[in-house]
Coordinates of N, CA, C and O in Angstrom, one line a residue:
M1 N -9.0 17.4 -35.6 CA -8.6 16.5 -36.7 C -8.3 15.1 -36.1 O -7.6 14.9 -35.2
N2 N -8.9 14.1 -36.8 CA -8.6 12.8 -36.5 C -7.2 12.3 -37.0 O -6.7 12.7 -38.1
K3 N -6.6 11.5 -36.2 CA -5.3 11.0 -36.6 C -5.4 9.9 -37.6 O -6.3 9.1 -37.4
T4 N -4.5 9.9 -38.6 CA -4.5 8.8 -39.5 C -3.7 7.6 -38.8 O -2.9 7.8 -37.8
N5 N -3.7 6.4 -39.4 CA -3.0 5.4 -38.9 C -1.5 5.7 -39.0 O -0.7 5.3 -38.1
R6 N -1.1 6.4 -40.0 CA 0.4 6.8 -40.1 C 0.7 7.8 -39.0 O 1.7 7.6 -38.3
D7 N -0.2 8.7 -38.6 CA 0.1 9.6 -37.4 C 0.2 8.8 -36.1 O 1.1 9.1 -35.3
I8 N -0.6 7.8 -36.0 CA -0.6 7.0 -34.8 C 0.7 6.3 -34.6 O 1.3 6.3 -33.6
V9 N 1.1 5.6 -35.7 CA 2.3 4.8 -35.7 C 3.5 5.8 -35.5 O 4.5 5.5 -34.8
D10 N 3.5 7.0 -36.2 CA 4.5 7.9 -36.0 C 4.7 8.3 -34.5 O 5.7 8.5 -34.0
E11 N 3.5 8.5 -33.9 CA 3.6 9.0 -32.4 C 4.3 7.8 -31.6 O 5.0 8.2 -30.7
I12 N 3.8 6.6 -31.8 CA 4.4 5.6 -31.1 C 5.9 5.4 -31.3 O 6.7 5.3 -30.4
F13 N 6.3 5.4 -32.6 CA 7.7 5.3 -32.9 C 8.5 6.6 -32.5 O 9.7 6.3 -32.4
A14 N 7.9 7.7 -32.3 CA 8.6 8.8 -31.8 C 9.1 8.6 -30.3 O 10.1 9.1 -29.9
L15 N 8.4 7.6 -29.6 CA 8.9 7.3 -28.3 C 10.1 6.4 -28.4 O 11.1 6.6 -27.6
Y16 N 10.3 5.6 -29.4 CA 11.5 4.9 -29.5 C 12.6 5.7 -30.0 O 13.7 5.6 -29.5
A17 N 12.3 6.7 -30.8 CA 13.3 7.7 -31.2 C 13.9 8.6 -30.0 O 15.1 8.8 -29.8
A18 N 12.9 8.9 -29.2 CA 13.2 9.8 -27.9 C 13.8 8.9 -26.8 O 14.8 9.5 -26.2
F19 N 13.4 7.8 -26.6 CA 13.8 7.1 -25.4 C 14.3 5.7 -25.7 O 14.8 5.1 -24.7
G20 N 14.4 5.2 -26.9 CA 14.8 3.8 -27.1 C 16.3 3.6 -26.8 O 16.6 2.4 -26.5
D21 N 17.1 4.7 -26.8 CA 18.5 4.4 -26.4 C 18.7 4.3 -25.1 O 19.9 4.1 -24.6
A22 N 17.8 4.6 -24.2 CA 17.9 4.5 -22.7 C 18.2 3.1 -22.3 O 18.0 2.1 -22.9
D23 N 19.0 3.1 -21.2 CA 19.4 1.8 -20.6 C 18.1 1.0 -20.3 O 17.2 1.4 -19.9
Y24 N 18.2 -0.4 -20.7 CA 17.1 -1.2 -20.4 C 17.2 -1.7 -18.9 O 17.5 -2.9 -18.6
I25 N 17.1 -0.8 -18.0 CA 16.9 -1.1 -16.6 C 17.9 -2.1 -16.0 O 17.5 -3.2 -15.7
G26 N 19.2 -1.8 -16.1 CA 20.2 -2.6 -15.5 C 20.6 -3.8 -16.4 O 21.4 -4.7 -15.9
E27 N 20.1 -3.9 -17.6 CA 20.5 -4.9 -18.6 C 21.7 -4.4 -19.4 O 21.7 -3.2 -19.5
P28 N 22.4 -5.3 -20.2 CA 23.4 -4.8 -21.0 C 23.0 -4.3 -22.4 O 23.8 -4.0 -23.3
V29 N 21.7 -4.0 -22.6 CA 21.1 -3.6 -23.9 C 20.2 -2.3 -23.6 O 19.8 -2.0 -22.5
S30 N 20.0 -1.6 -24.6 CA 19.0 -0.5 -24.6 C 17.6 -1.0 -24.7 O 17.4 -2.1 -25.0
Q31 N 16.7 -0.1 -24.4 CA 15.3 -0.4 -24.5 C 15.0 -0.9 -25.9 O 14.3 -1.9 -26.1
L32 N 15.4 -0.1 -27.0 CA 15.2 -0.5 -28.3 C 15.8 -1.8 -28.7 O 15.1 -2.6 -29.4
E33 N 17.0 -2.0 -28.3 CA 17.8 -3.3 -28.6 C 16.8 -4.5 -28.0 O 16.6 -5.5 -28.7
H34 N 16.5 -4.3 -26.7 CA 15.7 -5.3 -26.0 C 14.4 -5.7 -26.9 O 14.1 -6.7 -27.2
M35 N 13.6 -4.5 -27.2 CA 12.3 -4.8 -27.8 C 12.4 -5.3 -29.2 O 11.7 -6.2 -29.6
S36 N 13.4 -4.8 -30.0 CA 13.7 -5.4 -31.3 C 14.1 -6.8 -31.3 O 13.7 -7.5 -32.2
Q37 N 14.9 -7.2 -30.4 CA 15.3 -8.6 -30.2 C 14.2 -9.5 -29.9 O 14.1 -10.6 -30.4
A38 N 13.3 -9.0 -29.0 CA 12.1 -9.9 -28.7 C 11.2 -10.1 -30.0 O 10.8 -11.1 -30.3
A39 N 11.1 -9.0 -30.8 CA 10.3 -9.1 -32.0 C 11.1 -10.0 -33.1 O 10.4 -10.8 -33.7
Q40 N 12.3 -10.0 -33.1 CA 13.1 -10.8 -34.0 C 12.9 -12.3 -33.6 O 12.8 -13.2 -34.5
L41 N 12.9 -12.6 -32.4 CA 12.7 -13.9 -31.9 C 11.2 -14.4 -32.3 O 11.1 -15.6 -32.8
A42 N 10.3 -13.6 -32.1 CA 8.9 -13.9 -32.6 C 8.9 -14.2 -34.0 O 8.3 -15.1 -34.5
E43 N 9.4 -13.3 -34.7 CA 9.5 -13.4 -36.2 C 10.2 -14.7 -36.7 O 9.8 -15.4 -37.6
S44 N 11.3 -15.0 -36.0 CA 12.2 -16.2 -36.5 C 11.4 -17.5 -36.2 O 11.7 -18.5 -36.7
E45 N 10.4 -17.5 -35.2 CA 9.6 -18.6 -35.0 C 8.4 -18.7 -35.8 O 7.4 -19.5 -35.6
G46 N 8.1 -17.7 -36.7 CA 7.0 -17.8 -37.7 C 5.7 -17.2 -37.2 O 4.6 -17.5 -37.8
Y47 N 5.7 -16.4 -36.2 CA 4.5 -15.9 -35.6 C 3.9 -14.7 -36.5 O 4.8 -14.2 -37.2
P48 N 2.6 -14.5 -36.5 CA 2.1 -13.4 -37.4 C 2.4 -12.1 -36.8 O 2.8 -11.9 -35.7
P49 N 2.2 -11.1 -37.6 CA 2.5 -9.7 -37.2 C 1.9 -9.2 -36.0 O 2.6 -8.5 -35.3
E50 N 0.7 -9.6 -35.6 CA 0.1 -9.2 -34.3 C 1.0 -9.6 -33.2 O 1.1 -8.9 -32.2
V51 N 1.5 -10.7 -33.2 CA 2.4 -11.4 -32.1 C 3.7 -10.7 -32.3 O 4.3 -10.3 -31.1
I52 N 4.4 -10.5 -33.4 CA 5.6 -9.9 -33.6 C 5.6 -8.5 -33.0 O 6.5 -8.1 -32.3
L53 N 4.5 -7.8 -33.3 CA 4.5 -6.4 -32.8 C 4.1 -6.4 -31.3 O 4.7 -5.5 -30.6
A54 N 3.4 -7.4 -30.7 CA 3.3 -7.5 -29.2 C 4.7 -7.6 -28.7 O 5.0 -7.0 -27.6
A55 N 5.6 -8.4 -29.3 CA 6.9 -8.6 -28.7 C 7.7 -7.3 -28.9 O 8.4 -6.9 -27.9
F56 N 7.5 -6.6 -30.0 CA 8.2 -5.4 -30.2 C 7.7 -4.3 -29.1 O 8.5 -3.4 -28.7
F57 N 6.4 -4.3 -28.9 CA 5.8 -3.2 -28.0 C 5.7 -3.6 -26.6 O 5.2 -2.9 -25.8
H58 N 6.3 -4.8 -26.2 CA 5.9 -5.3 -24.8 C 6.4 -4.4 -23.8 O 5.8 -4.4 -22.7
D59 N 7.4 -3.7 -24.0 CA 8.0 -2.7 -22.9 C 7.7 -1.2 -23.3 O 8.3 -0.3 -22.7
L60 N 6.8 -0.9 -24.2 CA 6.5 0.4 -24.7 C 6.0 1.2 -23.5 O 6.4 2.4 -23.4
G61 N 5.5 0.7 -22.5 CA 5.0 1.4 -21.3 C 6.3 2.1 -20.6 O 6.0 3.2 -20.0
H62 N 7.4 1.5 -20.7 CA 8.6 2.2 -20.1 C 8.9 3.4 -20.9 O 9.3 4.5 -20.2
L63 N 8.8 3.4 -22.2 CA 9.1 4.6 -23.0 C 8.0 5.7 -22.8 O 8.4 6.8 -22.6
F64 N 6.8 5.2 -22.8 CA 5.6 6.1 -22.5 C 5.8 6.8 -21.1 O 5.6 8.0 -21.0
A65 N 6.3 6.0 -20.2 CA 6.4 6.6 -18.9 C 7.6 7.6 -18.8 O 7.5 8.5 -18.1
Q66 N 8.6 7.4 -19.5 CA 9.7 8.3 -19.6 C 9.2 9.6 -20.1 O 9.6 10.7 -19.6
R67 N 8.4 9.6 -21.2 CA 7.9 10.8 -21.7 C 7.0 11.5 -20.6 O 6.9 12.8 -20.5
E68 N 6.2 10.8 -19.9 CA 5.3 11.4 -19.0 C 5.8 11.6 -17.6 O 5.2 12.1 -16.7
Q69 N 7.1 11.1 -17.4 CA 7.9 11.3 -16.1 C 7.1 10.7 -15.0 O 6.9 11.3 -14.0
L70 N 6.6 9.4 -15.2 CA 5.9 8.7 -14.1 C 6.9 8.2 -13.1 O 8.0 8.0 -13.4
S71 N 6.4 7.7 -12.0 CA 7.2 7.2 -10.9 C 7.8 5.9 -11.2 O 7.2 5.0 -11.8
Q72 N 9.0 5.7 -10.6 CA 9.9 4.5 -10.9 C 9.7 3.5 -9.9 O 9.3 3.7 -8.8
M73 N 10.2 2.2 -10.2 CA 10.2 1.1 -9.3 C 11.7 1.1 -8.7 O 12.5 0.2 -9.1
G74 N 12.0 2.1 -7.9 CA 13.3 2.0 -7.3 C 14.5 2.0 -8.3 O 15.5 1.3 -8.0
G75 N 14.3 2.7 -9.4 CA 15.3 2.8 -10.4 C 15.2 1.6 -11.4 O 16.1 1.4 -12.3
F76 N 14.2 0.8 -11.4 CA 14.1 -0.4 -12.2 C 12.9 -0.3 -13.2 O 12.1 -1.2 -13.3
G77 N 12.7 0.9 -13.7 CA 11.5 1.1 -14.6 C 10.4 1.7 -13.9 O 10.4 2.0 -12.7
V78 N 9.2 1.7 -14.7 CA 8.1 2.3 -14.1 C 7.0 1.2 -13.6 O 6.9 0.1 -14.2
M79 N 6.3 1.6 -12.6 CA 5.2 0.7 -12.1 C 4.1 0.6 -13.2 O 3.8 1.5 -13.9
D80 N 3.7 -0.7 -13.3 CA 2.5 -1.0 -14.2 C 2.9 -0.7 -15.6 O 1.9 -0.4 -16.4
H81 N 4.2 -0.8 -16.1 CA 4.5 -0.4 -17.4 C 3.8 -1.3 -18.4 O 3.4 -0.9 -19.6
E82 N 3.5 -2.6 -18.0 CA 2.7 -3.5 -18.9 C 1.3 -2.9 -19.2 O 0.8 -3.1 -20.3
K83 N 0.6 -2.5 -18.2 CA -0.7 -1.9 -18.3 C -0.8 -0.6 -19.0 O -1.5 -0.3 -19.9
L84 N 0.2 0.3 -18.8 CA 0.3 1.6 -19.5 C 0.5 1.3 -21.0 O -0.1 2.0 -21.7
G85 N 1.4 0.4 -21.3 CA 1.8 0.1 -22.7 C 0.5 -0.5 -23.4 O 0.1 0.0 -24.5
A86 N -0.2 -1.4 -22.7 CA -1.4 -2.0 -23.4 C -2.5 -1.1 -23.5 O -3.2 -1.0 -24.5
D87 N -2.7 -0.2 -22.4 CA -3.8 0.9 -22.6 C -3.5 1.8 -23.7 O -4.4 2.3 -24.4
Y88 N -2.3 2.2 -23.8 CA -1.8 3.1 -24.8 C -2.1 2.5 -26.2 O -2.7 3.2 -27.1
L89 N -1.8 1.3 -26.4 CA -2.1 0.6 -27.7 C -3.5 0.4 -27.9 O -4.1 0.6 -29.1
R90 N -4.3 0.1 -26.9 CA -5.8 0.0 -27.1 C -6.4 1.3 -27.5 O -7.4 1.3 -28.3
K91 N -5.9 2.3 -26.9 CA -6.5 3.7 -27.3 C -6.4 4.0 -28.7 O -7.3 4.6 -29.3
F92 N -5.4 3.4 -29.4 CA -5.2 3.7 -30.8 C -5.9 2.6 -31.7 O -5.9 2.7 -32.9
G93 N -6.5 1.6 -31.1 CA -7.3 0.6 -31.8 C -6.5 -0.6 -32.3 O -7.0 -1.3 -33.2
F94 N -5.4 -0.9 -31.6 CA -4.7 -2.1 -32.0 C -5.5 -3.3 -31.5 O -6.3 -3.2 -30.6
P95 N -5.3 -4.5 -32.1 CA -6.1 -5.7 -31.8 C -5.9 -6.1 -30.4 O -4.8 -5.9 -29.8
E96 N -7.0 -6.5 -29.7 CA -6.9 -6.9 -28.3 C -5.9 -7.9 -28.0 O -5.2 -7.9 -26.9
L97 N -5.6 -8.9 -28.9 CA -4.7 -10.0 -28.6 C -3.3 -9.2 -28.4 O -2.6 -9.5 -27.4
L98 N -2.9 -8.3 -29.2 CA -1.7 -7.7 -29.1 C -1.6 -6.8 -27.8 O -0.6 -7.1 -27.0
A99 N -2.6 -6.2 -27.4 CA -2.6 -5.4 -26.2 C -2.6 -6.4 -24.9 O -1.9 -6.2 -24.0
R100 N -3.3 -7.5 -25.1 CA -3.3 -8.5 -24.0 C -1.9 -9.1 -23.8 O -1.5 -9.3 -22.6
L101 N -1.2 -9.4 -24.8 CA 0.2 -9.9 -24.7 C 1.0 -9.0 -24.1 O 2.0 -9.3 -23.3
V102 N 1.0 -7.7 -24.4 CA 1.8 -6.7 -23.9 C 1.4 -6.6 -22.4 O 2.4 -6.5 -21.5
E103 N 0.2 -6.6 -22.0 CA -0.2 -6.5 -20.7 C 0.1 -7.7 -19.8 O 0.2 -7.5 -18.6
S104 N 0.3 -8.8 -20.3 CA 0.5 -10.1 -19.6 C 1.9 -10.5 -19.4 O 2.1 -11.4 -18.7
H105 N 2.9 -9.9 -20.0 CA 4.3 -10.5 -19.9 C 4.8 -10.4 -18.5 O 5.6 -11.2 -18.1
V106 N 4.3 -9.5 -17.6 CA 4.7 -9.5 -16.2 C 3.9 -10.6 -15.4 O 4.6 -11.3 -14.6
E107 N 2.7 -10.8 -15.8 CA 1.9 -11.9 -15.1 C 2.6 -13.2 -15.4 O 2.7 -14.0 -14.6
A108 N 3.2 -13.4 -16.7 CA 3.9 -14.6 -16.9 C 5.2 -14.8 -16.0 O 5.4 -15.9 -15.6
K109 N 5.9 -13.8 -15.7 CA 7.0 -13.9 -14.9 C 6.5 -14.3 -13.5 O 7.1 -15.1 -12.8
R110 N 5.5 -13.6 -13.0 CA 4.9 -13.9 -11.7 C 4.4 -15.4 -11.6 O 4.6 -16.2 -10.7
Y111 N 3.8 -15.9 -12.8 CA 3.4 -17.3 -12.8 C 4.6 -18.3 -12.8 O 4.6 -19.3 -12.1
L112 N 5.6 -17.9 -13.7 CA 6.7 -18.9 -13.8 C 7.5 -19.0 -12.5 O 8.0 -20.0 -12.1
T113 N 7.5 -17.9 -11.6 CA 8.2 -18.0 -10.4 C 7.4 -18.9 -9.4 O 7.9 -19.5 -8.5
Y114 N 6.1 -18.9 -9.6 CA 5.2 -19.8 -8.8 C 5.4 -21.2 -9.2 O 5.5 -22.2 -8.4
K115 N 5.2 -21.5 -10.5 CA 5.2 -22.8 -11.1 C 6.6 -23.5 -11.0 O 6.6 -24.7 -10.8
N116 N 7.7 -22.8 -11.1 CA 8.9 -23.3 -11.1 C 9.9 -22.4 -10.3 O 10.5 -21.5 -10.8
P117 N 10.0 -22.6 -9.0 CA 10.8 -21.8 -8.1 C 12.2 -21.5 -8.7 O 12.9 -20.5 -8.4
D118 N 12.8 -22.5 -9.4 CA 14.1 -22.3 -10.0 C 14.2 -21.2 -11.1 O 15.2 -20.6 -11.2
Y119 N 13.0 -20.9 -11.5 CA 12.9 -19.8 -12.6 C 13.4 -18.5 -12.0 O 14.1 -17.7 -12.6
F120 N 13.0 -18.3 -10.7 CA 13.5 -17.1 -10.1 C 15.0 -16.9 -10.0 O 15.6 -15.9 -10.3
N121 N 15.7 -18.1 -9.9 CA 17.2 -18.1 -9.9 C 17.8 -17.7 -11.2 O 19.0 -17.3 -11.3
R122 N 17.0 -18.0 -12.2 CA 17.5 -17.6 -13.6 C 17.3 -16.2 -14.0 O 17.8 -15.8 -15.1
L123 N 16.4 -15.5 -13.2 CA 16.2 -14.1 -13.6 C 17.3 -13.2 -13.4 O 18.1 -13.5 -12.5
S124 N 17.4 -12.2 -14.2 CA 18.5 -11.2 -14.0 C 18.2 -10.5 -12.7 O 17.1 -10.5 -12.2
E125 N 19.2 -9.8 -12.2 CA 19.1 -9.1 -10.9 C 18.0 -8.0 -11.0 O 17.1 -7.8 -10.1
A126 N 18.0 -7.4 -12.2 CA 17.0 -6.3 -12.4 C 15.6 -6.9 -12.4 O 14.6 -6.4 -11.8
S127 N 15.5 -8.1 -13.0 CA 14.1 -8.6 -13.1 C 13.7 -9.2 -11.8 O 12.5 -9.2 -11.4
R128 N 14.6 -9.7 -11.0 CA 14.3 -10.1 -9.6 C 13.8 -8.9 -8.8 O 12.9 -9.1 -8.0
Q129 N 14.5 -7.8 -8.9 CA 14.1 -6.6 -8.2 C 12.7 -6.1 -8.6 O 11.9 -5.8 -7.8
T130 N 12.4 -6.1 -9.9 CA 11.1 -5.7 -10.3 C 10.0 -6.5 -9.9 O 8.9 -6.1 -9.7
L131 N 10.2 -7.9 -9.7 CA 9.2 -8.8 -9.3 C 8.6 -8.3 -8.0 O 7.4 -8.5 -7.8
N132 N 9.4 -7.8 -7.1 CA 8.8 -7.3 -5.9 C 7.8 -6.2 -6.0 O 6.8 -6.2 -5.3
Y133 N 8.0 -5.3 -6.9 CA 7.1 -4.3 -7.3 C 5.9 -4.7 -8.0 O 4.9 -4.1 -8.1
Q134 N 6.1 -5.9 -8.7 CA 5.0 -6.3 -9.6 C 4.0 -7.4 -9.0 O 3.3 -8.0 -9.7
G135 N 4.1 -7.5 -7.7 CA 3.2 -8.3 -7.0 C 3.9 -9.7 -6.5 O 3.2 -10.5 -5.9
G136 N 5.0 -9.9 -6.9 CA 5.7 -11.0 -6.4 C 5.3 -12.4 -7.0 O 4.5 -12.3 -8.0
V137 N 5.6 -13.4 -6.4 CA 5.2 -14.7 -6.9 C 3.7 -14.9 -6.9 O 3.1 -14.4 -5.9
M138 N 3.1 -15.5 -7.9 CA 1.6 -15.7 -7.9 C 1.2 -16.6 -6.7 O 1.9 -17.5 -6.4
S139 N 0.0 -16.4 -6.3 CA -0.7 -17.4 -5.4 C -1.2 -18.4 -6.2 O -1.4 -18.4 -7.4
P140 N -1.5 -19.6 -5.6 CA -2.2 -20.7 -6.3 C -3.5 -20.2 -7.1 O -3.7 -20.7 -8.2
E141 N -4.3 -19.4 -6.4 CA -5.4 -19.0 -7.1 C -5.2 -18.2 -8.4 O -5.8 -18.3 -9.4
E142 N -4.2 -17.2 -8.2 CA -3.8 -16.4 -9.4 C -3.2 -17.4 -10.5 O -3.5 -17.1 -11.7
A143 N -2.5 -18.4 -10.1 CA -1.9 -19.2 -11.1 C -3.1 -20.0 -11.9 O -2.9 -20.2 -13.1
R144 N -4.0 -20.5 -11.1 CA -5.1 -21.1 -11.8 C -5.9 -20.3 -12.7 O -6.2 -20.7 -13.9
A145 N -6.0 -19.0 -12.4 CA -6.7 -18.0 -13.3 C -5.9 -17.8 -14.6 O -6.3 -17.7 -15.7
F146 N -4.5 -17.7 -14.3 CA -3.6 -17.5 -15.5 C -3.6 -18.7 -16.4 O -3.7 -18.6 -17.6
E147 N -3.7 -19.9 -15.9 CA -3.7 -21.2 -16.7 C -5.0 -21.2 -17.4 O -5.1 -21.9 -18.5
A148 N -6.1 -20.6 -16.9 CA -7.4 -20.7 -17.6 C -7.6 -19.7 -18.8 O -8.4 -19.9 -19.5
D149 N -6.6 -18.8 -18.9 CA -6.6 -17.8 -20.0 C -6.2 -18.6 -21.2 O -5.3 -19.3 -21.4
E150 N -7.1 -18.5 -22.2 CA -6.9 -19.2 -23.5 C -5.6 -18.9 -24.3 O -5.1 -19.8 -25.0
N151 N -5.0 -17.8 -23.9 CA -3.7 -17.4 -24.5 C -2.5 -17.7 -23.6 O -1.5 -17.1 -23.9
H152 N -2.7 -18.3 -22.5 CA -1.6 -18.4 -21.5 C -0.3 -19.0 -22.1 O 0.8 -18.6 -21.8
A153 N -0.3 -20.0 -23.2 CA 0.8 -20.6 -23.7 C 1.5 -19.5 -24.5 O 2.8 -19.4 -24.5
L154 N 0.8 -18.6 -25.2 CA 1.4 -17.6 -26.0 C 1.9 -16.5 -25.1 O 3.1 -16.0 -25.3
I155 N 1.4 -16.3 -24.0 CA 1.8 -15.3 -23.0 C 3.2 -15.8 -22.4 O 4.1 -15.0 -22.3
L156 N 3.2 -17.1 -22.2 CA 4.5 -17.6 -21.7 C 5.6 -17.6 -22.7 O 6.8 -17.3 -22.5
K157 N 5.2 -17.7 -24.0 CA 6.2 -17.5 -25.1 C 6.7 -16.1 -25.2 O 7.9 -15.8 -25.4
M158 N 5.8 -15.1 -24.9 CA 6.3 -13.7 -24.9 C 7.3 -13.6 -23.8 O 8.3 -12.8 -24.0
R159 N 7.1 -14.2 -22.7 CA 8.0 -14.1 -21.5 C 9.4 -14.6 -21.9 O 10.4 -14.1 -21.5
E160 N 9.3 -15.8 -22.6 CA 10.5 -16.4 -23.1 C 11.3 -15.5 -23.9 O 12.6 -15.4 -23.8
W161 N 10.6 -14.8 -24.8 CA 11.4 -13.9 -25.7 C 11.9 -12.7 -24.9 O 13.0 -12.2 -25.2
D162 N 11.1 -12.3 -23.9 CA 11.6 -11.2 -23.1 C 12.8 -11.5 -22.4 O 13.8 -10.7 -22.3
E163 N 13.0 -12.7 -21.9 CA 14.1 -13.1 -21.2 C 15.3 -13.2 -22.1 O 16.4 -12.9 -21.7
K164 N 15.1 -13.7 -23.3 CA 16.2 -13.9 -24.2 C 16.7 -12.6 -24.9 O 17.8 -12.6 -25.3
A165 N 15.9 -11.6 -24.9 CA 16.2 -10.4 -25.7 C 17.2 -9.5 -24.9 O 16.7 -8.3 -24.7
K166 N 18.3 -10.0 -24.5 CA 19.2 -9.2 -23.7 C 20.6 -9.4 -24.2 O 21.6 -9.3 -23.5
E167 N 20.7 -9.7 -25.5 CA 22.0 -10.0 -26.1 C 22.7 -8.8 -26.6 O 22.1 -8.0 -27.3
T168 N 24.0 -8.6 -26.3 CA 24.8 -7.5 -26.8 C 25.2 -7.8 -28.3 O 25.2 -9.0 -28.7
Q169 N 25.5 -6.8 -28.9 CA 26.0 -6.9 -30.3 C 25.1 -7.5 -31.4 O 25.5 -8.0 -32.3
V170 N 23.7 -7.5 -31.1 CA 22.7 -7.8 -32.0 C 22.2 -6.5 -32.8 O 21.7 -5.6 -32.0
P171 N 22.5 -6.5 -34.0 CA 22.0 -5.3 -34.8 C 20.5 -5.0 -34.7 O 19.7 -6.0 -34.6
V172 N 20.2 -3.8 -34.6 CA 18.7 -3.3 -34.6 C 18.3 -3.4 -36.0 O 18.9 -2.6 -36.8
P173 N 17.4 -4.1 -36.4 CA 16.8 -4.0 -37.8 C 16.2 -2.7 -38.1 O 15.8 -1.9 -37.2
S174 N 16.0 -2.3 -39.4 CA 15.2 -1.2 -39.8 C 13.8 -1.2 -39.1 O 13.1 -2.3 -39.1
L175 N 13.4 -0.1 -38.6 CA 12.1 -0.1 -37.9 C 11.0 0.0 -38.9 O 9.8 -0.1 -38.5
E176 N 11.3 0.3 -40.1 CA 10.3 0.4 -41.1 C 9.4 -0.7 -41.3 O 8.2 -0.5 -41.5
K177 N 9.9 -1.9 -41.1 CA 9.1 -3.1 -41.2 C 8.0 -3.2 -40.0 O 7.0 -3.6 -40.3
Y178 N 8.5 -2.8 -38.9 CA 7.5 -2.7 -37.8 C 6.5 -1.7 -37.9 O 5.4 -1.8 -37.6
K179 N 6.9 -0.5 -38.5 CA 6.0 0.6 -38.8 C 4.9 0.1 -39.8 O 3.8 0.3 -39.6
K180 N 5.3 -0.6 -40.8 CA 4.4 -1.1 -41.8 C 3.5 -2.1 -41.2 O 2.2 -2.0 -41.5
M181 N 4.0 -3.0 -40.4 CA 3.2 -4.0 -39.8 C 2.1 -3.3 -39.0 O 0.9 -3.7 -38.9
A182 N 2.5 -2.2 -38.2 CA 1.6 -1.6 -37.3 C 0.5 -0.8 -38.0 O -0.7 -0.9 -37.8
I183 N 0.9 -0.4 -39.2 CA -0.1 0.4 -40.0 C -1.1 -0.5 -40.6 O -2.3 -0.3 -40.6
D184 N -0.6 -1.6 -41.1 CA -1.5 -2.7 -41.6 C -2.4 -3.3 -40.7 O -3.6 -3.5 -40.9
L185 N -2.0 -3.4 -39.4 CA -2.8 -3.9 -38.3 C -4.0 -3.0 -38.0 O -5.0 -3.4 -37.7
L186 N -3.7 -1.6 -38.2 CA -4.7 -0.6 -37.8 C -5.7 -0.4 -39.0 O -6.8 0.1 -38.8
D187 N -5.3 -0.8 -40.2 CA -6.2 -0.7 -41.3 C -7.4 -1.6 -41.3 O -7.4 -2.6 -40.8

């Protein structure tokens, strides 16, 4: 039996229900709080649903990995969570831009630590630790390739939201609007 778009969205959001309350890897918020704050930031800046959902789904790979019990980065989340999340979303037919934004938020961190060495000093301790597992600071060649990506400015914006989305006491909005956005994108 083929899955309907509602079935696909329900499967994805079941990950949030099962693992969203988990600690966001050394940060003062849960996984769900972090991802919903990122989406709220994208929404507050007037981005379209595809980008808002990319912000909401950007760490989906961590939730997927918890379900699959994949290996961790020394207690700081799962290796290649960005690729796991992007591939999971691609499998279901989400737009490529959405998947690319999910896949690239770690590249943006690596790029920013190359381009602005002081950026590293602003990273949380957890984010500094994961950088070691994620390939470290980009090389000049990698940075040139990143800058050549037509979406690099938007990828950097995703990283900005990722960094800001760690505030305590920010209410989690109803997930129904994100579910509806996801179903509409799949239609």
